[in-house]
Coordinates of C-alpha atoms in Angstrom, one line a residue:
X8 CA 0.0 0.0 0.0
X9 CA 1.7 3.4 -0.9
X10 CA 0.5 6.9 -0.4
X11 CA 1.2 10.0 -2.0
X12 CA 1.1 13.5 0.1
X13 CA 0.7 16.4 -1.5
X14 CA 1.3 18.5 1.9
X15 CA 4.7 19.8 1.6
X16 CA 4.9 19.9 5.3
X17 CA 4.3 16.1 6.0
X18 CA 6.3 14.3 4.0
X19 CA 7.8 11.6 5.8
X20 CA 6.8 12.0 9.8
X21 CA 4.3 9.8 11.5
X22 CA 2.0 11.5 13.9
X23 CA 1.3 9.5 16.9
X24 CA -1.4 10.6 18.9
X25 CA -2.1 10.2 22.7
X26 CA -5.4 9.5 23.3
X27 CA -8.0 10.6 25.3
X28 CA -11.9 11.4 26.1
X29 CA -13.0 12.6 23.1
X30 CA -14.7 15.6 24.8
X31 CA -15.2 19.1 23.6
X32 CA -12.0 21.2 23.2
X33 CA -12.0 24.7 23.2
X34 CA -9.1 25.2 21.5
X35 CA -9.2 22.3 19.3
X36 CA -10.4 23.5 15.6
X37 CA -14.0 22.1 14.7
X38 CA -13.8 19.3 11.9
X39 CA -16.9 18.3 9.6
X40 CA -16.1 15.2 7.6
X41 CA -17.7 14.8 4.3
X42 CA -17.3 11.3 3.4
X43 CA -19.7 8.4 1.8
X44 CA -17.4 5.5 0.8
X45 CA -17.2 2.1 2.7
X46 CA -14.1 3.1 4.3
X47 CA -15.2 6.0 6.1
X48 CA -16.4 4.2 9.6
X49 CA -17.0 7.5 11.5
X50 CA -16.8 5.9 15.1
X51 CA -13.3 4.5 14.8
X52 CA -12.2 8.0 13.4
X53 CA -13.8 9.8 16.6
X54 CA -12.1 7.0 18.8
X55 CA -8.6 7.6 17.2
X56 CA -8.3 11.0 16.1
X57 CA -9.2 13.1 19.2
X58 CA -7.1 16.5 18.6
X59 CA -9.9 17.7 16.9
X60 CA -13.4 18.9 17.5
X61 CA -15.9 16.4 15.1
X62 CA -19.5 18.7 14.6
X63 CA -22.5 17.6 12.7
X64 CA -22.8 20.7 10.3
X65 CA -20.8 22.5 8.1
X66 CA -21.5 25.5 8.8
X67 CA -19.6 24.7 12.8
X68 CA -16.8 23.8 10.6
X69 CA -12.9 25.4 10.5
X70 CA -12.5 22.5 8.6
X71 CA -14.5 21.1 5.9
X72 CA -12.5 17.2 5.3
X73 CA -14.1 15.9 1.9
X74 CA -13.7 12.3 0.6
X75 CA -14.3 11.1 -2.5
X76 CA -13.1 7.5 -4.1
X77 CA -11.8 5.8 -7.4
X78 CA -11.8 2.5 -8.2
X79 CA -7.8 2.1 -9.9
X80 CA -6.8 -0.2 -12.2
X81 CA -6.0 -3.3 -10.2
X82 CA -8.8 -3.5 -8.4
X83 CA -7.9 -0.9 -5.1
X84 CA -9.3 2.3 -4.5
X85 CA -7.7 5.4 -4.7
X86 CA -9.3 7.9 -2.2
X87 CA -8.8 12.0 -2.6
X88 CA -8.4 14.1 0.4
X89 CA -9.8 17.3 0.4
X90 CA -9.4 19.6 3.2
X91 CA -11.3 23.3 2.8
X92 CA -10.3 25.6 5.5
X93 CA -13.2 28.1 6.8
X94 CA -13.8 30.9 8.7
X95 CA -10.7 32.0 9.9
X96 CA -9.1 29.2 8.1
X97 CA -10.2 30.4 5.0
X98 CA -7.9 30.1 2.1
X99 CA -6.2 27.2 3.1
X100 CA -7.0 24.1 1.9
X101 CA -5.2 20.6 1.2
X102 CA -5.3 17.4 -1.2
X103 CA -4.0 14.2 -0.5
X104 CA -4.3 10.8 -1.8
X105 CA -4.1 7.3 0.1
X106 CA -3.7 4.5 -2.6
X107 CA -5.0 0.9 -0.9
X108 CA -4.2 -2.5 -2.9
X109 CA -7.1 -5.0 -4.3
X110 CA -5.7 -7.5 -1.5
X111 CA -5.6 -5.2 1.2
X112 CA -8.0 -6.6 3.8
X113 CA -10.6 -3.8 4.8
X114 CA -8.5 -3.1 8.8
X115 CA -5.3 -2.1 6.5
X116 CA -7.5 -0.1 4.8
X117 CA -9.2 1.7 7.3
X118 CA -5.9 2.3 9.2
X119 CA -4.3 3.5 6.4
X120 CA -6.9 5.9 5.7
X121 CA -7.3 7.1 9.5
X122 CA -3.6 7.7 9.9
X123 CA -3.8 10.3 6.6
X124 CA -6.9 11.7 8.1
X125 CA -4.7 12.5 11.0
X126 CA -1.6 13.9 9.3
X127 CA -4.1 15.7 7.0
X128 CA -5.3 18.0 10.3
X129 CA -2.5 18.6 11.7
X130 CA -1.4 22.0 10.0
X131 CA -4.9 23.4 11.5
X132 CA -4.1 22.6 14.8
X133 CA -0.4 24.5 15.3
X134 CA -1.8 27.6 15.9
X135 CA -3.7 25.9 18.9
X136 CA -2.7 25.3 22.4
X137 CA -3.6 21.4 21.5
X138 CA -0.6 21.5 19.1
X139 CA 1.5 21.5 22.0
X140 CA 0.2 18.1 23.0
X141 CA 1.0 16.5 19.9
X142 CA 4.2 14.5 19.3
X143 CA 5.7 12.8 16.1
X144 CA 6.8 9.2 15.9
X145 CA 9.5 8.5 12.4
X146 CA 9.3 4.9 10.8
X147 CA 12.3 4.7 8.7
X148 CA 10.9 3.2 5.4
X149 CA 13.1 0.1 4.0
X150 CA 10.8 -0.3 1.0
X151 CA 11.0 3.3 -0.7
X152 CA 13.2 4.5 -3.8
X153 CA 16.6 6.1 -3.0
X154 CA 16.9 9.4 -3.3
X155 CA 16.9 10.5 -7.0
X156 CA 13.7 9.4 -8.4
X157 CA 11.1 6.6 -8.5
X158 CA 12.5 3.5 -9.5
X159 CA 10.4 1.3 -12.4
X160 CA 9.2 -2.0 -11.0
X161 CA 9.1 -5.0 -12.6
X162 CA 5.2 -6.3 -13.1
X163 CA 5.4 -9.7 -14.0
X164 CA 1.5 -9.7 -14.9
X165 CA 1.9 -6.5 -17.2
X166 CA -1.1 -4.9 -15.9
X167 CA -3.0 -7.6 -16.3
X168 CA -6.1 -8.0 -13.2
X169 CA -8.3 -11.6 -13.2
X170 CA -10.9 -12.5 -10.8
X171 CA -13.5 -15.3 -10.8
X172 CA -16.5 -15.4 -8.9
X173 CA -18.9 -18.1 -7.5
X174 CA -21.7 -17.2 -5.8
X175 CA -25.4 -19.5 -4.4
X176 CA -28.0 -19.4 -2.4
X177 CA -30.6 -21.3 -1.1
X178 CA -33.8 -20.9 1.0
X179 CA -37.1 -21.9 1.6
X180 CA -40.1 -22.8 3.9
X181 CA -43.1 -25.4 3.7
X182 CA -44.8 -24.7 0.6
X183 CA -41.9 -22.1 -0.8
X184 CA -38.2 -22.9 -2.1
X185 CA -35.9 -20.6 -4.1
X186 CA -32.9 -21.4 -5.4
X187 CA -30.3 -19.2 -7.3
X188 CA -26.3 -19.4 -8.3
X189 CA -24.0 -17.5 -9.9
X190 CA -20.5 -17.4 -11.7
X191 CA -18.4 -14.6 -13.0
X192 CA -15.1 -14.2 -14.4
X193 CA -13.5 -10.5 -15.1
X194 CA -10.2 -9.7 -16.7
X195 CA -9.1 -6.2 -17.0
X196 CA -5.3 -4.6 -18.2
X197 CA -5.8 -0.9 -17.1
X198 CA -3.0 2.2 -18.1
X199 CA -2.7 5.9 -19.0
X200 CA -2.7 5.1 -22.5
X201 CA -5.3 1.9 -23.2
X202 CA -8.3 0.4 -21.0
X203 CA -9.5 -3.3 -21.7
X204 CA -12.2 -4.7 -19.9
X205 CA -13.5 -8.5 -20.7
X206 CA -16.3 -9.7 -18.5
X207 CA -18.0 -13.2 -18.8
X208 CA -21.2 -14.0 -16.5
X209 CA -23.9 -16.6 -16.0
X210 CA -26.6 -16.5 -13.6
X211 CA -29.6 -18.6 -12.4
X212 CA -32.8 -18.7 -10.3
X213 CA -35.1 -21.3 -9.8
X214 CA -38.2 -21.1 -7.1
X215 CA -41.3 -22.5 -6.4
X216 CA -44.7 -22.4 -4.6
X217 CA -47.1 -25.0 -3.7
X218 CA -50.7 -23.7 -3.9
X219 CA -53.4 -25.6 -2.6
X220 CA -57.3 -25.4 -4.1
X221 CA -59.3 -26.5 -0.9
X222 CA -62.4 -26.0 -2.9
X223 CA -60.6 -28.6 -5.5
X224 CA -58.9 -30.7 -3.6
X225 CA -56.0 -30.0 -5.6
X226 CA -52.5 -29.2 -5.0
X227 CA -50.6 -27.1 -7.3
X228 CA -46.5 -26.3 -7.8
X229 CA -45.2 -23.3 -9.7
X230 CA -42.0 -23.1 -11.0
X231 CA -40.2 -20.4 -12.0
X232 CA -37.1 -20.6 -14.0
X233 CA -34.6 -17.2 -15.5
X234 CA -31.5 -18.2 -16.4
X235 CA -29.5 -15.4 -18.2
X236 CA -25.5 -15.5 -19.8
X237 CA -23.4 -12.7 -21.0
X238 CA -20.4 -11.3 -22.1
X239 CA -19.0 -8.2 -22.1
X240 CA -15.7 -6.3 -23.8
X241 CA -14.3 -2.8 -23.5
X242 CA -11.5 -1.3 -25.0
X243 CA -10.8 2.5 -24.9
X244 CA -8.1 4.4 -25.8
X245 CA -7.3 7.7 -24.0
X246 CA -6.8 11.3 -26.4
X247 CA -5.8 13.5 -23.9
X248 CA -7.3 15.1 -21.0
X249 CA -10.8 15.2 -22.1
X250 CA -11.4 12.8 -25.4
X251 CA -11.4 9.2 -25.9
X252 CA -12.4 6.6 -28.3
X253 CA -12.9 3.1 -28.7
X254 CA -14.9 0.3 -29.1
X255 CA -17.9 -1.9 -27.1
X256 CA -19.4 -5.6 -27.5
X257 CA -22.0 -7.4 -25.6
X258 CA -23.2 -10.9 -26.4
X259 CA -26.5 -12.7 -24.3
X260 CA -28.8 -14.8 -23.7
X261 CA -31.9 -14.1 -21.8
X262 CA -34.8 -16.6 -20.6
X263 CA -36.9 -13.1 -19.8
X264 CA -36.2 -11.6 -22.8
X265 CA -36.7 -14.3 -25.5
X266 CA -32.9 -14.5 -26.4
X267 CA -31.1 -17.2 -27.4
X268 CA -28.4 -15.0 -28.5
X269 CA -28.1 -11.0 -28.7
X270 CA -25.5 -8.8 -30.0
X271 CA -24.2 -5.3 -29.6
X272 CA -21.1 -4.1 -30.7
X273 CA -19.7 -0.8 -31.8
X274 CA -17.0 1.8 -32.1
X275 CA -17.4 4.5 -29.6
X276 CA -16.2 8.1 -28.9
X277 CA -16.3 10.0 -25.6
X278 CA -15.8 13.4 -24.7
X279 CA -15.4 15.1 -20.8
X280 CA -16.0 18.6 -20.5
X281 CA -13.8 18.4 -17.4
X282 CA -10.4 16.8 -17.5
X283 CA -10.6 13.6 -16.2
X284 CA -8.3 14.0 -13.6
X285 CA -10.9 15.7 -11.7
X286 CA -13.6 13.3 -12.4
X287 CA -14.0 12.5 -8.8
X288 CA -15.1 16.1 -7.9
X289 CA -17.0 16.6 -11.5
X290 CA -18.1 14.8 -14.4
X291 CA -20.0 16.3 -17.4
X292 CA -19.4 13.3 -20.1
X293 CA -20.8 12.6 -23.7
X294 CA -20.5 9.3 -25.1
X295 CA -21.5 8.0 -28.8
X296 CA -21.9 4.6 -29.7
X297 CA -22.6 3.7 -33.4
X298 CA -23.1 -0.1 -34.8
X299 CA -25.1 -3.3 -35.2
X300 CA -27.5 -5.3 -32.9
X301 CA -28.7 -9.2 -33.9
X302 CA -30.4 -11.3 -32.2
X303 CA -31.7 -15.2 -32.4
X304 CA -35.0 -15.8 -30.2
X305 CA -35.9 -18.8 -28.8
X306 CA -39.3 -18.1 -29.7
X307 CA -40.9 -16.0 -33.1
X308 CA -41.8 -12.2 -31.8
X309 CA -44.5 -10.2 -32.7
X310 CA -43.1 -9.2 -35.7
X311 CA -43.0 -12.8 -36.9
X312 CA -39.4 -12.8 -37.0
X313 CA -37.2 -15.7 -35.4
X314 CA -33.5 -13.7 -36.0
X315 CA -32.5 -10.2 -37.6
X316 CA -29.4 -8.2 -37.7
X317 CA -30.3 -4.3 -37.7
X318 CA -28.3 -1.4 -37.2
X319 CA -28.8 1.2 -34.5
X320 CA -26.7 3.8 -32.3
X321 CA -26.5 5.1 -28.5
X322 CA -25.9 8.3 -26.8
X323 CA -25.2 8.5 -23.0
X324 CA -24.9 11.9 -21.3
X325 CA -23.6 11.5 -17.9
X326 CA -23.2 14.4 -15.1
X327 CA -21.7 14.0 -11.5
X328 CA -20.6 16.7 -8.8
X329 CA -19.1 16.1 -5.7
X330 CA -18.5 19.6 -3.6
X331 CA -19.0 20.5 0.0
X332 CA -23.0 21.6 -0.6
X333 CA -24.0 18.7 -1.3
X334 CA -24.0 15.8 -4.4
X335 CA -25.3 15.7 -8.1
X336 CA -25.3 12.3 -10.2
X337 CA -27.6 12.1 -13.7
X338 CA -27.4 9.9 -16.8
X339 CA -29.4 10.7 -20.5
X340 CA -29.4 7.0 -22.4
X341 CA -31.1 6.6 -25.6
X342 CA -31.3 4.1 -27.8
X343 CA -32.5 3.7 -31.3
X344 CA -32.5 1.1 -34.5
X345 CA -31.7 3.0 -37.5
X346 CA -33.7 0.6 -39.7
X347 CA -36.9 1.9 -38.1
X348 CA -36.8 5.4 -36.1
X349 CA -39.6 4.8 -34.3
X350 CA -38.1 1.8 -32.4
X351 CA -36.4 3.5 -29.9
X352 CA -36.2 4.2 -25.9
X353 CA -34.7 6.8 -23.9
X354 CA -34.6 6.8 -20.3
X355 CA -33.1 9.6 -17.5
X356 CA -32.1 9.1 -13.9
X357 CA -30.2 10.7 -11.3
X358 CA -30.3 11.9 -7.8
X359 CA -29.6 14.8 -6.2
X360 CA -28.9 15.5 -2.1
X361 CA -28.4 19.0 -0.9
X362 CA -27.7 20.8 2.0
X363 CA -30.1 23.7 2.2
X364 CA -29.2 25.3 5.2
X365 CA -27.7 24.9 8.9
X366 CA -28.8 20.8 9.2
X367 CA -31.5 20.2 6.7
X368 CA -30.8 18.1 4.0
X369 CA -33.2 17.6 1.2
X370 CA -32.5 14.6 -1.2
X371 CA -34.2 13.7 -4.5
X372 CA -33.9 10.5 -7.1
X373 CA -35.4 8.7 -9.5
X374 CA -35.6 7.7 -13.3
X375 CA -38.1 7.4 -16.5
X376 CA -38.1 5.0 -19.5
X377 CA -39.8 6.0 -22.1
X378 CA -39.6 2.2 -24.2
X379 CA -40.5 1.8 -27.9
X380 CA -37.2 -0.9 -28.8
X381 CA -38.6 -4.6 -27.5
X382 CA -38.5 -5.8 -30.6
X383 CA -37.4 -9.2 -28.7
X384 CA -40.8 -9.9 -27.5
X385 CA -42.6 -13.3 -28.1
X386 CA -45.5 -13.8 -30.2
X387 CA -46.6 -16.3 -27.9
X388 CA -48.9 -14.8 -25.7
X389 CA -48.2 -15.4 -21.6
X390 CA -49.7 -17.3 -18.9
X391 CA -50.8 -15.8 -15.7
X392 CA -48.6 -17.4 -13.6
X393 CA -45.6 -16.2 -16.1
X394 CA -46.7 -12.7 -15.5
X395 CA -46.6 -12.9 -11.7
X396 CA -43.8 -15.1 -11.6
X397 CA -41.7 -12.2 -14.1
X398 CA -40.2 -15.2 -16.0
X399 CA -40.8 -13.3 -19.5
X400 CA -40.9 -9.8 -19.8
X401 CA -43.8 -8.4 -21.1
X402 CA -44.7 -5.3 -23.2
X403 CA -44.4 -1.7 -21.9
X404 CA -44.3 2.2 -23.1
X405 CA -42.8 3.3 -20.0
X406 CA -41.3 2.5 -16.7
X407 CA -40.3 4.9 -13.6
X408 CA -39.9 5.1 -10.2
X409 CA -39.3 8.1 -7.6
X410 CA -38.1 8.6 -4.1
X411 CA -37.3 12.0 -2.3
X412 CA -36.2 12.6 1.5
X413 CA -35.9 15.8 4.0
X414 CA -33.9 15.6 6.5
X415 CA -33.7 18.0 9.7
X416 CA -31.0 17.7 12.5
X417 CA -30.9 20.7 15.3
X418 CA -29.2 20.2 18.6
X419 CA -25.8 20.1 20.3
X420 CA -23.3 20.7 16.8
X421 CA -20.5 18.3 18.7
X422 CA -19.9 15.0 17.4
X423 CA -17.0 13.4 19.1
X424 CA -18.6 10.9 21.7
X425 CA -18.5 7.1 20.5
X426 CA -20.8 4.9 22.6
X427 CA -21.9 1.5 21.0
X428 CA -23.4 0.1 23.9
X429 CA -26.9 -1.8 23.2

């Protein structure tokens, strides 16, 4: 695991901190951590770093700590450090970034990310009496370059990232049983330059339910089968700071959607209107896909067609923000054959949460399909239990779905006391 400081001050020193209670400090500036990724356990950062005053709003705050996270290319996370300074710690800020490894178990993680946390606050507490309290601890490092540069290391795998998955489940009661499995198998080489992504996955779920007609006398069992295979492949090539092309395939086969065997593939062209170095603050990203689709059904559709090869294109508009007043996330995808106009669809989706003033929060999310493509539907018409048991899918024009939230916290604006008892 390596990290990379961008605090000129903190280079190489290791702060060790002496604890104890995590009480208000008067002199201690007031931190509000931003932070929604699985690493960020609040309590055990309240337990360990105690030089600081943790409050519930922003607007308390000297100290605004943001976290945001990347997945990297071998299967880690790189996490970015953003410390704002406010009120009279205005104009002062600081970025650092903790790098963790795909085989780092989630305790070297968190430590990792808890000791940065620490040296990250440091500067904003020297020109407190708690500063005074503070000592430094050095580790020599034995596994860092000599002086003079970075050396290259040798990667016997050249990039190269495999995992395989197996996954199943089983449960059940007197007249109900379900049954599902799953297997997966990703490969992905991932540089500057060139991104490849290959992804192979099979799926199954079996269940059924025993219904019995006491009027009949007769005892009934449903079964429900969806089985459902795919691959996927991904290859982009990057043009600089805010262009890239490349190309897309995915091959299925769907139970629910009357597939034997689909087929989407394409070249593809993207373009960020923010560099994409900064994608983990903002995002504002068009992508174009242009090519074929085919398909082979397992039964003949309503068009009376049992295979067909059309062509057809895709745009996705994506937008994401990250600051310290809250969070943005929204996609634009449509979809549409080329051989026929009208066969299209063209969903949008996104969420928003916002902080409106001193502890309300107001959160919004949801998406909209408007659905004119299923040209994959059978001719054959369905039974009832098919339609409650969602084994085929079944004609639509639209699908949604909505949720919103307000949120209103008043009270004392300290947040340092960890109690897990009960």
């Amino acid at each position: 695991m390596r990290i990379l400081l961008a605090l000129p001050t903190l280079l190489s020193p290791i702060a060790a901190f002496a604890q104890e209670a995590p009480t208000p400090q008067a002199q201690a500036p007031f931190v509000f951590l931003d932070c929604h990724t699985r690493l960020c356990d609040f309590s055990h950062f309240r337990r360990e770093i105690t030089f600081v005053n943790w409050v519930r709003d922003r607007q308390d705050a000297d100290v605004h700590l943001l976290v945001t996270q990347q997945r990297t290319a071998g299967g880690g996370s790189r996490l970015t450090l953003t410390l704002i300074g406010l009120r009279e710690l205005a104009g002062h800020s600081d970025t650092l970034f903790v790098v963790t490894g795909a085989d780092d178990t989630y305790e070297e993680e968190r430590a990792e990310l808890t000791r940065v946390l620490a040296l990250s606050l440091v500067p904003y507490v020297w020109r407190s009496d708690v500063f005074r309290r503070l000592s430094l601890d050095y580790a020599q490092a034995v596994d860092l370059p000599a002086a003079g540069g970075l050396q290259e290391i040798y990667d016997p795998w050249d990039y190269w990232v495999f995992r395989i998955g197996v996954r199943g489940s089983m449960e059940g009661e007197s007249q109900e049983r379900f049954l599902s499995g799953r297997a997966s198998f990703d490969a992905s080489r991932i540089t500057e330059d060139l991104k490849l992504e290959f992804e192979a996955d099979a799926s199954g779920n079996r269940s059924e339910f025993d219904f019995v007609d006491v009027d009949e006398g007769i005892d009934t069992t449903y079964v429900s089968v969806r089985n459902f295979y795919g691959f996927e492949a991904l290859a982009v090539w990057s043009l600089g700071q805010h262009w890239s092309v490349g190309g897309l395939a995915d091959i299925s086969r769907s139970s629910t959607r009357n597939l034997d065997l689909g087929i989407q593939a394409g070249p593809a062209v993207e373009y960020n209107i923010f560099p994409y170095d900064e994608s983990t603050y903002r995002r504002l990203t068009f992508q174009y896909v242009l090519g074929v689709a085919a398909a082979n059904y397992a039964d003949t559709t309503i068009f009376d067609l049992t295979a067909e090869v059309r062509p057809a294109h895709a745009l996705e508009v994506e937008v994401g923000v990250q600051q310290p007043w809250g969070t943005i996330h929204a996609s634009l995808d449509a979809f549409q054959y080329l051989h026929d106009l009208t066969k299209h669809s063209v969903s949008l989706g996104g969420g928003i949460n916002i902080r409106v003033v001193r502890g309300l929060d107001f959160n919004v999310g949801g998406f909209f399909a408007r659905i004119k493509d299923q040209l994959y539907l059978s001719k054959v018409g369905l039974t009832p239990e098919e339609v409650l048991l969602r084994q085929r899918e079944r004609g639509t024009d639209f699908r949604f779905g909505v949720d919103l939230g307000l949120s209103f916290r008043f009270g004392s604006k300290f947040n340092n006391v960890v109690n897990p008892r009960f």
